[in-house]
Coordinates of C-alpha atoms and ligand atoms in Angstrom, one line a residue:
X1 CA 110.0 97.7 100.3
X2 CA 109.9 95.2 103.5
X3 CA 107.1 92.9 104.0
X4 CA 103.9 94.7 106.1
X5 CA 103.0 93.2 109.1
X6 CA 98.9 93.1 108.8
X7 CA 96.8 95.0 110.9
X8 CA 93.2 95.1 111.0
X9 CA 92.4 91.4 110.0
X10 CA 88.9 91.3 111.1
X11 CA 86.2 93.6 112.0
X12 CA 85.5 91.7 115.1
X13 CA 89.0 91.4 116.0
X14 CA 90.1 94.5 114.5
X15 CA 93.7 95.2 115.8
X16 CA 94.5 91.2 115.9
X17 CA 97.4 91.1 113.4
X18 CA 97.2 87.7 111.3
X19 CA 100.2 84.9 111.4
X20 CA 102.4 84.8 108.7
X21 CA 101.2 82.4 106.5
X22 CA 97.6 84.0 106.4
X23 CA 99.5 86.9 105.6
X24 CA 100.8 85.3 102.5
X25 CA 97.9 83.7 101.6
X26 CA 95.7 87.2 102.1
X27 CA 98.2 88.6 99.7
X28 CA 98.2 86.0 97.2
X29 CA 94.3 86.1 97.3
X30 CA 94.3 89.9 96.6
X31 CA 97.2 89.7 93.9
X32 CA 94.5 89.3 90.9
X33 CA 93.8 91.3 87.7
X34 CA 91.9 94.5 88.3
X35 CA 88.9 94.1 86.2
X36 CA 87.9 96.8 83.7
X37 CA 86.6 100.0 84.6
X38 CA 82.5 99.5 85.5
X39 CA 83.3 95.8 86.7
X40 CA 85.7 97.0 89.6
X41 CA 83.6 95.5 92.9
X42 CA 83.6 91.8 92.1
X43 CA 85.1 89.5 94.9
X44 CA 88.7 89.8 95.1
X45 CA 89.4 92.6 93.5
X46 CA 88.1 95.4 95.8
X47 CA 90.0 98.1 97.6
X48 CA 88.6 96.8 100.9
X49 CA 90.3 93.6 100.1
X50 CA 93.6 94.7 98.6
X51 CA 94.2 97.1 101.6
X52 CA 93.3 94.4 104.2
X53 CA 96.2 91.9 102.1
X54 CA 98.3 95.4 103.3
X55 CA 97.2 95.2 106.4
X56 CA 95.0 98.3 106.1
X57 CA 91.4 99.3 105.7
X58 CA 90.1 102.0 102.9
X59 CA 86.9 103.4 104.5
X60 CA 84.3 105.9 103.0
X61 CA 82.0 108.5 104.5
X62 CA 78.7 107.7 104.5
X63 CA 75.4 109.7 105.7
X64 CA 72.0 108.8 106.5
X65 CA 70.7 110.3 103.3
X66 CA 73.2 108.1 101.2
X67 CA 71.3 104.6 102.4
X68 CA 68.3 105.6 99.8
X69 CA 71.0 105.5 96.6
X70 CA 71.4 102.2 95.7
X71 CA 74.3 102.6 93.4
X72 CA 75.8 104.3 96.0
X73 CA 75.0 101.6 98.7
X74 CA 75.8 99.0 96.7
X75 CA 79.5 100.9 95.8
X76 CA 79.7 101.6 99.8
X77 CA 79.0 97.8 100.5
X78 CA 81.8 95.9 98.5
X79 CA 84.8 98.3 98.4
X80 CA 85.0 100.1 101.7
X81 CA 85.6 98.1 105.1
X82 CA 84.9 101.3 107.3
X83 CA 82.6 103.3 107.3
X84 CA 82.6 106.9 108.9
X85 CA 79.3 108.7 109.7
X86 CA 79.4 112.1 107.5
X87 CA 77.2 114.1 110.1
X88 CA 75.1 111.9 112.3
X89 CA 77.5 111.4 115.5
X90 CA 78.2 115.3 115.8
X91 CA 77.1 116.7 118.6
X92 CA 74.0 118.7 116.9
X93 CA 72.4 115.3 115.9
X94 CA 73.5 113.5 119.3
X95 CA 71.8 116.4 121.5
X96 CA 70.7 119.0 119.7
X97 CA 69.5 120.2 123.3
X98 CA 71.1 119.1 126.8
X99 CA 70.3 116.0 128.1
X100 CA 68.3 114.6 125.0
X101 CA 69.7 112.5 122.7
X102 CA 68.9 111.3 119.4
X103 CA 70.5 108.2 117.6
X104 CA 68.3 107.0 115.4
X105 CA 70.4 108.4 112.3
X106 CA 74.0 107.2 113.3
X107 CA 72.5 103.9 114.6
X108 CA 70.8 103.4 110.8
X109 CA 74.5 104.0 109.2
X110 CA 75.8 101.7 112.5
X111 CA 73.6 98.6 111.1
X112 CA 74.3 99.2 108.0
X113 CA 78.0 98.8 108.3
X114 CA 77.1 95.6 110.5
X115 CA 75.2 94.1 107.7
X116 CA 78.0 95.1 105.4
X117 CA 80.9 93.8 107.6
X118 CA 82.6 97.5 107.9
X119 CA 84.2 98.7 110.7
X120 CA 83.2 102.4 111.7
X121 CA 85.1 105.3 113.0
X122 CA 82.8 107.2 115.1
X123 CA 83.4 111.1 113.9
X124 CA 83.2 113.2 115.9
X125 CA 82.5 113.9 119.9
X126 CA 83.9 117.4 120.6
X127 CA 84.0 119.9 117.7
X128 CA 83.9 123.9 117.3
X129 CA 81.1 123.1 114.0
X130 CA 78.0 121.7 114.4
X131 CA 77.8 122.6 117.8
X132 CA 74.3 123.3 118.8
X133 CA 74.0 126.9 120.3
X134 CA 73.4 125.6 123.4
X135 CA 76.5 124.8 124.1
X136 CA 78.3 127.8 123.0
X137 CA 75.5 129.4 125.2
X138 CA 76.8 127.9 128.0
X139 CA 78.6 129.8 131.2
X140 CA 82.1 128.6 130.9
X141 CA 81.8 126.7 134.4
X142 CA 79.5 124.6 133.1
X143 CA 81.0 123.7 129.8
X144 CA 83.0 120.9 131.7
X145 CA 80.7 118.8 132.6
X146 CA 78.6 119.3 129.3
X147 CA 81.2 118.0 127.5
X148 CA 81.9 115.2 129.9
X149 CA 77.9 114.6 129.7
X150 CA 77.6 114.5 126.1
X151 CA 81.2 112.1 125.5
X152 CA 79.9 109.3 128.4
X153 CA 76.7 109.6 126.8
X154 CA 77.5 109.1 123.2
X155 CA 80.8 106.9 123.5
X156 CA 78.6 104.5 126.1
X157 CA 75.8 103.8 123.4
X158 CA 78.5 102.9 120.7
X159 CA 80.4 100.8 123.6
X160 CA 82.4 98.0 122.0
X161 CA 81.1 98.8 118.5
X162 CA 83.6 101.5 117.2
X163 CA 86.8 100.6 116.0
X164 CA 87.9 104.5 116.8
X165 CA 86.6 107.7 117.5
X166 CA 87.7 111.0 116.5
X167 CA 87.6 112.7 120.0
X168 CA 88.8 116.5 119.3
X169 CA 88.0 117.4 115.7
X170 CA 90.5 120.2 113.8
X171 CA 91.5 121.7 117.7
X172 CA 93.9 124.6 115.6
X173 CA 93.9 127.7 113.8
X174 CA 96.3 127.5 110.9
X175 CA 99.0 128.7 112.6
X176 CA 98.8 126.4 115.6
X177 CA 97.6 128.1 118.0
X178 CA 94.8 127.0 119.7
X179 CA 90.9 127.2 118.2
X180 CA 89.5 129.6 120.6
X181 CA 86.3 127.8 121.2
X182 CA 84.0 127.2 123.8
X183 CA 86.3 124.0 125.3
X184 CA 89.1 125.9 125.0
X185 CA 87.5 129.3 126.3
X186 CA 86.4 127.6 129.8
X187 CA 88.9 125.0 130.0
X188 CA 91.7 125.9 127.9
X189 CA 93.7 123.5 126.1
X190 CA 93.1 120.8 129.1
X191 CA 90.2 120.2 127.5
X192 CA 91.5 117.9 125.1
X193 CA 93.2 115.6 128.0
X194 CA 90.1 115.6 129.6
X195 CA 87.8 114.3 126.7
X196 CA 90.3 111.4 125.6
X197 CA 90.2 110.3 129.4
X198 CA 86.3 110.7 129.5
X199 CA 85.9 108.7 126.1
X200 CA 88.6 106.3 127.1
X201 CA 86.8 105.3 130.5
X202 CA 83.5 105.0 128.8
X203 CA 84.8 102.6 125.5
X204 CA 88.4 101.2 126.8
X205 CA 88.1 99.4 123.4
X206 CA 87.8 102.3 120.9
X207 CA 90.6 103.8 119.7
X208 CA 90.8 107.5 120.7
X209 CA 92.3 109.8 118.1
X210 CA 92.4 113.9 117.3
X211 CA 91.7 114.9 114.0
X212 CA 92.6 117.6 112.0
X213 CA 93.3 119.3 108.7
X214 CA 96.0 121.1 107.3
X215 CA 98.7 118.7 109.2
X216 CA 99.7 116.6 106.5
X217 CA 102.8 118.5 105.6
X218 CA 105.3 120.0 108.0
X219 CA 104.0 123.3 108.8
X220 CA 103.1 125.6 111.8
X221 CA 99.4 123.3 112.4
X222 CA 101.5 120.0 112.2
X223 CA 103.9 121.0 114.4
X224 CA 101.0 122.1 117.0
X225 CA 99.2 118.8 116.8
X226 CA 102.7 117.1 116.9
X227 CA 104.1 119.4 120.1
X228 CA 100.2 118.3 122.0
X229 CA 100.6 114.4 121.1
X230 CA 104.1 114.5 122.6
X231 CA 102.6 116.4 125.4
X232 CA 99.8 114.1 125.9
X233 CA 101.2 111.1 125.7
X234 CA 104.2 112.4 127.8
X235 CA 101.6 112.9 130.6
X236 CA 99.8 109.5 130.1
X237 CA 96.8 110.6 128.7
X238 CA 95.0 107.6 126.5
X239 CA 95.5 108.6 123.1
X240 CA 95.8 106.0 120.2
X241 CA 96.8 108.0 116.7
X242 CA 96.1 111.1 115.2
X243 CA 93.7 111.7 112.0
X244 CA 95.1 113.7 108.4
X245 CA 91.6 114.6 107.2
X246 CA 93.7 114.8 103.2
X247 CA 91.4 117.3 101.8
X248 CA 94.0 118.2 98.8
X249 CA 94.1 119.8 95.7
X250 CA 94.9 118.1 92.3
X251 CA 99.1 118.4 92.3
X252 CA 99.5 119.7 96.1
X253 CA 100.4 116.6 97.8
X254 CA 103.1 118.1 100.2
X255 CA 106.7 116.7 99.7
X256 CA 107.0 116.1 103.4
X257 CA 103.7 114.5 103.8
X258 CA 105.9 111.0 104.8
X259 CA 108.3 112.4 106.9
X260 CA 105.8 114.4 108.6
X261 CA 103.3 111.1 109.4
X262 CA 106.3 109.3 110.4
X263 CA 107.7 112.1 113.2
X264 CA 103.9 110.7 114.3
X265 CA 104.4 107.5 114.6
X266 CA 108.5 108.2 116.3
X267 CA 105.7 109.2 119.3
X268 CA 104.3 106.2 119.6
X269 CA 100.6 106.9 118.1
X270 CA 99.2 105.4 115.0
X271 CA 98.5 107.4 111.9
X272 CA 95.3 107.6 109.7
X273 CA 94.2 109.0 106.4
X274 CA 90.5 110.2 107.5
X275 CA 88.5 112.2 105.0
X276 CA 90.6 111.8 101.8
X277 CA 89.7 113.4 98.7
X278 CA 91.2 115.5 95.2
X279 CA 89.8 118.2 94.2
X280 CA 90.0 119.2 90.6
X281 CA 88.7 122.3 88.9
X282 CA 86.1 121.7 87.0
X283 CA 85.2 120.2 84.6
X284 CA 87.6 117.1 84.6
X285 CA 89.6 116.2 81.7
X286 CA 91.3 113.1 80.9
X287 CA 94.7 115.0 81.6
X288 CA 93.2 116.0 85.2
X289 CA 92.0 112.3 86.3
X290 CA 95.4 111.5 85.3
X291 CA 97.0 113.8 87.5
X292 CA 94.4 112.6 89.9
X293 CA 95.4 109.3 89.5
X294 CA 99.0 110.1 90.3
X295 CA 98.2 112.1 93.6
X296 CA 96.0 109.1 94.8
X297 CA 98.3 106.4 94.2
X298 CA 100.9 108.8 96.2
X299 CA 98.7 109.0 99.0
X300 CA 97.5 104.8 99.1
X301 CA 101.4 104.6 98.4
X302 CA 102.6 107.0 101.4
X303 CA 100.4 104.9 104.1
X304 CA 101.5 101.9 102.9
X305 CA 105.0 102.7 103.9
X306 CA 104.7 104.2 106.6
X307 CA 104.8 101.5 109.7
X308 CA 101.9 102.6 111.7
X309 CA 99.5 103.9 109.2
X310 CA 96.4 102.0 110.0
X311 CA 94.0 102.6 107.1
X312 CA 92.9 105.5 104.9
X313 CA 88.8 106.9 104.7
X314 CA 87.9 108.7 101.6
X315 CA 85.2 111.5 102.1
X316 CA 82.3 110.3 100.3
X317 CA 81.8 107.6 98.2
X318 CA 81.6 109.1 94.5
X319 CA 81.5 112.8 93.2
X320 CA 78.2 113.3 93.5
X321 CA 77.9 113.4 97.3
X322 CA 81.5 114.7 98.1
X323 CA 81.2 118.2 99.6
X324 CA 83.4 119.8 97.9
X325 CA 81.6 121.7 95.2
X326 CA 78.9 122.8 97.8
X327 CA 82.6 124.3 99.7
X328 CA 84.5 125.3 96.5
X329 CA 82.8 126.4 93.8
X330 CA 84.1 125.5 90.9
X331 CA 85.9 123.1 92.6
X332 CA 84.9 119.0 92.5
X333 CA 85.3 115.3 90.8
X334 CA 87.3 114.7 94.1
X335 CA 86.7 110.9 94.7
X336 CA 87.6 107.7 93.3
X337 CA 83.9 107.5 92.0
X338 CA 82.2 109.3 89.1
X339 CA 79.2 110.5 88.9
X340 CA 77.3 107.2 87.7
X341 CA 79.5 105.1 90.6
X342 CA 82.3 103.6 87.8
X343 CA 85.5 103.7 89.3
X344 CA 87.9 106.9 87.9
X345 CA 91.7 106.1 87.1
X346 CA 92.0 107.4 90.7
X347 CA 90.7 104.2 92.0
X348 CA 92.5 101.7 89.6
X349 CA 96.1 103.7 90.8
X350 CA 94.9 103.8 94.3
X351 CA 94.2 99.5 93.8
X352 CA 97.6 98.7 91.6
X353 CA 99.2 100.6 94.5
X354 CA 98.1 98.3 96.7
X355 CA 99.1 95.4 94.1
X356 CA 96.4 94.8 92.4
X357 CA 97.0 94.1 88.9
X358 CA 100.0 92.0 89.8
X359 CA 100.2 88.3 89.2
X360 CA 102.8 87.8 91.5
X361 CA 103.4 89.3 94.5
X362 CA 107.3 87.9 94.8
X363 CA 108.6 89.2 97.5
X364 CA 112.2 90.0 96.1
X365 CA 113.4 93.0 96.3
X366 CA 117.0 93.4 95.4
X367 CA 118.1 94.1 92.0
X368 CA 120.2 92.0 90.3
X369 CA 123.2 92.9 88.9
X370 CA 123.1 93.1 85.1
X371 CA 121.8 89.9 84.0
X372 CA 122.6 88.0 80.9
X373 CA 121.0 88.9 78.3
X374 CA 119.7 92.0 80.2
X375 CA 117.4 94.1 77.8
X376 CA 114.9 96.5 77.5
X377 CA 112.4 98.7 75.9
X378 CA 111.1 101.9 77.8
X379 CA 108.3 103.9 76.8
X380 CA 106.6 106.8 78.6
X381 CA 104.0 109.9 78.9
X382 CA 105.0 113.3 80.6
X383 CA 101.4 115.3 81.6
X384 CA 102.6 118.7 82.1
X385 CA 100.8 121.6 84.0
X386 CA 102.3 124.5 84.7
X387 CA 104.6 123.8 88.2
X388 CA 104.6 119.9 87.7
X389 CA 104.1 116.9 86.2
X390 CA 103.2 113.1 86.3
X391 CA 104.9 110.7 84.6
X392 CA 104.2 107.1 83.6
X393 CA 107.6 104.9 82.2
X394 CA 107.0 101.5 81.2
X395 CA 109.5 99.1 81.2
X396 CA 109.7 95.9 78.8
X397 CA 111.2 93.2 79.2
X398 CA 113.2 92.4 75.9
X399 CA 115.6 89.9 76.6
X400 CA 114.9 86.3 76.9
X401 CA 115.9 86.2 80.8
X402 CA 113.4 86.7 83.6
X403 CA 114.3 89.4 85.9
X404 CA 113.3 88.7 89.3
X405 CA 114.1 92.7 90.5
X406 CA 115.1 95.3 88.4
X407 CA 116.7 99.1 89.0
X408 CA 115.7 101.1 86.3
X409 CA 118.5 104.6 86.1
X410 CA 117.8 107.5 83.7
X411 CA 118.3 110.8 83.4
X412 CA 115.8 113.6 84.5
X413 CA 116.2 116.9 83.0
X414 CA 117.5 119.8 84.9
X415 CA 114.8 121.7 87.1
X416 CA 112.6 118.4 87.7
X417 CA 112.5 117.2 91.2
X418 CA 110.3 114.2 92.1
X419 CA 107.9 114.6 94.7
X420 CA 106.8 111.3 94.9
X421 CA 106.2 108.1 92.8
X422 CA 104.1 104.9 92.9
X423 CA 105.1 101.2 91.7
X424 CA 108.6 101.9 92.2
X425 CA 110.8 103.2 94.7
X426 CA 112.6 106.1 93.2
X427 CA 116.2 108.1 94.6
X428 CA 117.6 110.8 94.1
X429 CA 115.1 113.2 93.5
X430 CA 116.9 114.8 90.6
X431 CA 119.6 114.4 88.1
X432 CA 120.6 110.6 87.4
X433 CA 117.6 108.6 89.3
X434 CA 117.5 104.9 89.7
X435 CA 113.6 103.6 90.1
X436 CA 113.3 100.2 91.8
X437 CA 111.1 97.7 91.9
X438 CA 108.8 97.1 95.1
X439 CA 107.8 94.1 96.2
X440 CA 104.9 93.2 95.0
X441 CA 106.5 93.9 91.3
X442 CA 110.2 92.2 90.9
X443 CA 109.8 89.7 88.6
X444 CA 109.6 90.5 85.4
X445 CA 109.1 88.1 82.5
X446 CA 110.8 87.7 79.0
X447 CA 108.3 90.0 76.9
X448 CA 106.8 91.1 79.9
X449 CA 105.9 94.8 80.9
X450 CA 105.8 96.9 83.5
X451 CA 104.8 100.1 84.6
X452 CA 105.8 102.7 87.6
X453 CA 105.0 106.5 87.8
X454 CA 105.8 109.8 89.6
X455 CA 105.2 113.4 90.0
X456 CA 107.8 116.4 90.0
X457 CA 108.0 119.7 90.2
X458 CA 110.0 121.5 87.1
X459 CA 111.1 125.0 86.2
X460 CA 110.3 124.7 82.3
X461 CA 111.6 121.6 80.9
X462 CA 109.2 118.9 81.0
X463 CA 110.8 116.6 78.6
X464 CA 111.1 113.1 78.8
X465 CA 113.8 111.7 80.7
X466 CA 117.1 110.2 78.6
X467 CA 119.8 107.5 79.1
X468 CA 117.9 104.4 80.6
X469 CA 119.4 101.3 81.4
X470 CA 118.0 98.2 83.3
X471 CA 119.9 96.9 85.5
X472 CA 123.1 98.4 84.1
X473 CA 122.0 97.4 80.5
X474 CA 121.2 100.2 78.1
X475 CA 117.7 100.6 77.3
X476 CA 115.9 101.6 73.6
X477 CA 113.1 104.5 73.6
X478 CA 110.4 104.7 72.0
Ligands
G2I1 O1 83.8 120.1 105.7 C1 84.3 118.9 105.3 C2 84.7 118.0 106.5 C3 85.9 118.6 107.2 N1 86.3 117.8 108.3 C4 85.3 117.5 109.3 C5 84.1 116.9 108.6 O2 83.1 116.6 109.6 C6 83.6 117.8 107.5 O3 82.4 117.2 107.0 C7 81.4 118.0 106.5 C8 80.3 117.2 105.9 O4 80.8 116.5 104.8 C9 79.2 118.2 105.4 O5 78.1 117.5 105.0 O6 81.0 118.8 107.6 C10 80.1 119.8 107.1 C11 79.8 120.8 108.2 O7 80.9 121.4 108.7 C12 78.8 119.1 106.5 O8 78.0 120.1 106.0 C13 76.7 120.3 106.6 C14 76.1 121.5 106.1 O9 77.0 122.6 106.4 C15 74.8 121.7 106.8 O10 74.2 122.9 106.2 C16 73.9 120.5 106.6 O11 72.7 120.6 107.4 O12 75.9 119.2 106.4 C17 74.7 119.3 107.1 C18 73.9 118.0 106.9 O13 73.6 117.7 105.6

């Protein structure tokens, strides 16, 4: 993995990228040892600050009610550096009828996140839901200028003190064609040029994004955002990234969520995780967080390397006020927080991923080829479900040389096909696969360990793999 270039330094400055030695020295502030679950949130060992050493941010959702819940605020305050408002800058709270406008609510959640140092992504000015009804009542000549109204209006108040607003909110049915709604059923899809223009002239400084779910793979939806970005920015119209709401389901990452935000990017718009969260059916198990754990680290893991992803928002701050079980019933434990606001192994993945846990962050890449003295010890756990698995290997260091990068090859049994993998950068997908180290984790002590992980699809056999060696030096199990 290359060195990042960091983005998002400050939240006054937010796009300012930092010089190169602050970037080292941000990095080897955040390289510290997680502490143990129900500590996570002291100084230097938050998400906010290991995804800013990335050059991200890791935001949360937040809503007026939420500012009563003191475990929740006090979650909110130390290991998010965004906040998004959950309800209270949609158009039913802004003008519930035309012309008057209410912002009490989002300017509460605006202060806090002042007082807290977060940025805030302003969610969201031009949506099908939570639309007051009279909008949708509305002669379709005069939908125009009630949407132009309503974006001057809102974007104005918040002028210069949004990082980014989702403009368009989820603009597509699920097979891409256009959400026939009332923007698109008096204006039709010129809509959307029209409010990114509008927003843009009323906040040149906010970054203007569309947001949708549904897109993170390659499918028909993604390919109907990705055919209206190229479109839009081929005409010129101000348009700064596009928001992957991430709504998944335990195990369904989609194999071509990487390639799919990098096609993105190739367009020339930044990319953002915007309402992340897991579900599970419920009740959890240890097994489940697990697999949990595994799909978040992917996701921390597939913006990190991809050049262009600005930052990821989880939806909610813990379990108890995620929306999910409300939505799916049955359905929940999607966050990185329990119920009592202690961290899940979903948020210690999602923080190693972005190296915490590390006490070095050498930045040395390259294997070396079979070192004297060159030995190892792997252990592992397969966690099985019916499709798929997760994995976790862990690598020793039993020789009495330090490694300073290692390639560790084995075989996978037939039918397995990794989908994705954190703490190690993992090719082919199947058959004889060689896992290498990532930056942040290269050096590798005499009687030192280490550990990487991934996920894979199998048709039966969900054995644990056979034959390692380290660096061309054969490896003992146990
Ligand atoms: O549905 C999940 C999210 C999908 N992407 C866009 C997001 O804006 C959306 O957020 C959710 C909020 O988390 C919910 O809190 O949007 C829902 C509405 O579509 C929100 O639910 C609404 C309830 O439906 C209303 O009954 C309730 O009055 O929240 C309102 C305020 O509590």
């Amino acid at each position: 993995m290359s060195v990042r270039t960091l983005r998002l330094p400050s939240p006054t400055h937010p796009r300012r990228a930092l010089g190169a030695a602050a970037a080292t020295a941000a990095v080897a502030l955040a390289a510290v040892t997680l502490l143990p679950t129900g500590q996570a949130g002291a100084a230097g060992t938050t998400l906010r600050s290991l995804a800013e050493a990335n050059g991200l941010y890791f935001g949360t959702a937040i809503s007026q009610g939420d500012l009563n819940n003191a475990p929740l605020t006090a979650v909110a305050g130390s290991q998010f550096g965004m906040l998004t408002p959950t309800n209270e800058m949609k158009w039913d709270t802004i003008e519930p009828s035309r012309g008057s406008f209410s912002y009490g609510p989002a300017d509460r959640l605006v202060s806090f996140a002042q007082t807290h140092s977060m940025r805030v992504r302003g969610h969201t000015l031009v949506w099908h839901s939570q639309l007051p009804s009279w909008v949708n009542s509305l002669p379709g000549s005069q939908v125009k200028t009630a949407m132009e109204n309503h974006i001057n209006n809102e974007v104005t108040h918040y002028k210069g003190k949004l990082y980014a607003w989702d403009v368009v909110n989820e603009p597509f049915n699920e097979d891409g064609s256009f959400r026939t709604d009332a923007f698109y059923n008096a204006m039709g899809s010129g809509y959307v040029a029209d409010a990114l223009r509008t927003a843009r002239a009323a906040d040149p400084t906010a970054k203007l994004y569309l947001n949708d779910y549904n897109i993170e793979g390659l499918n028909a939806k993604s390919d109907a955002m990705y055919n209206l970005v190229k479109s839009l920015k081929g005409q010129g119209v101000p348009l700064d990234g596009v928001g992957f709401q991430a709504h998944f389901i335990l195990g369904q990452i989609p194999s071509s969520f990487k390639a799919n935000l990098q096609r993105f990017t190739a367009l020339g718009v930044n990319v953002a995780i915007t309402e992340l969260d897991d579900r599970m059916p419920l009740p959890p198990s240890a097994d489940k967080l697990a697999r949990q754990a595994g799909d978040y680290a992917s996701v921390v893991n597939t913006c990190l390397t991809v050049s262009g992803c600005v930052g990821l928002t989880q939806w909610g701050v813990g379990d108890p006020d995620s929306w999910i079980p409300g939505t799916f019933p049955g359905y929940g434990a999607a966050t990185l927080y329990d119920a009592n606001y202690q961290p899940k192994p979903a948020y210690t993945a999602s923080a190693n991923a972005l190296g915490g846990g590390t006490t070095s962050p050498t930045p040395t890449p390259t294997p070396t080829p079979t070192p004297p003295g060159a030995s190892c010890q792997v252990s592992g756990k397969v966690s099985p479900w019916n499709t798929g698995l997760t994995e976790d290997i862990t690598i020793t260091n039993t020789g009495s040389t330090a490694l300073n990068g290692w390639a560790l090859t084995y075989t996978l049994p037939a039918g397995q096909t990794v989908t994705n993998s954190w703490n190690a950068s993992l090719t082919p997908a199947t058959g004889r696969v060689t896992a290498t180290n990532l930056s942040y984790n290269a050096t590798l002590a005499p009687g030192a360990a280490t550990s990487f992980g991934f996920q894979a699809t199998h048709t039966g056999d969900t054995a644990f793999p056979t034959s390692f060696s380290l660096n061309g030096t054969a490896c003992t199990t146990s």
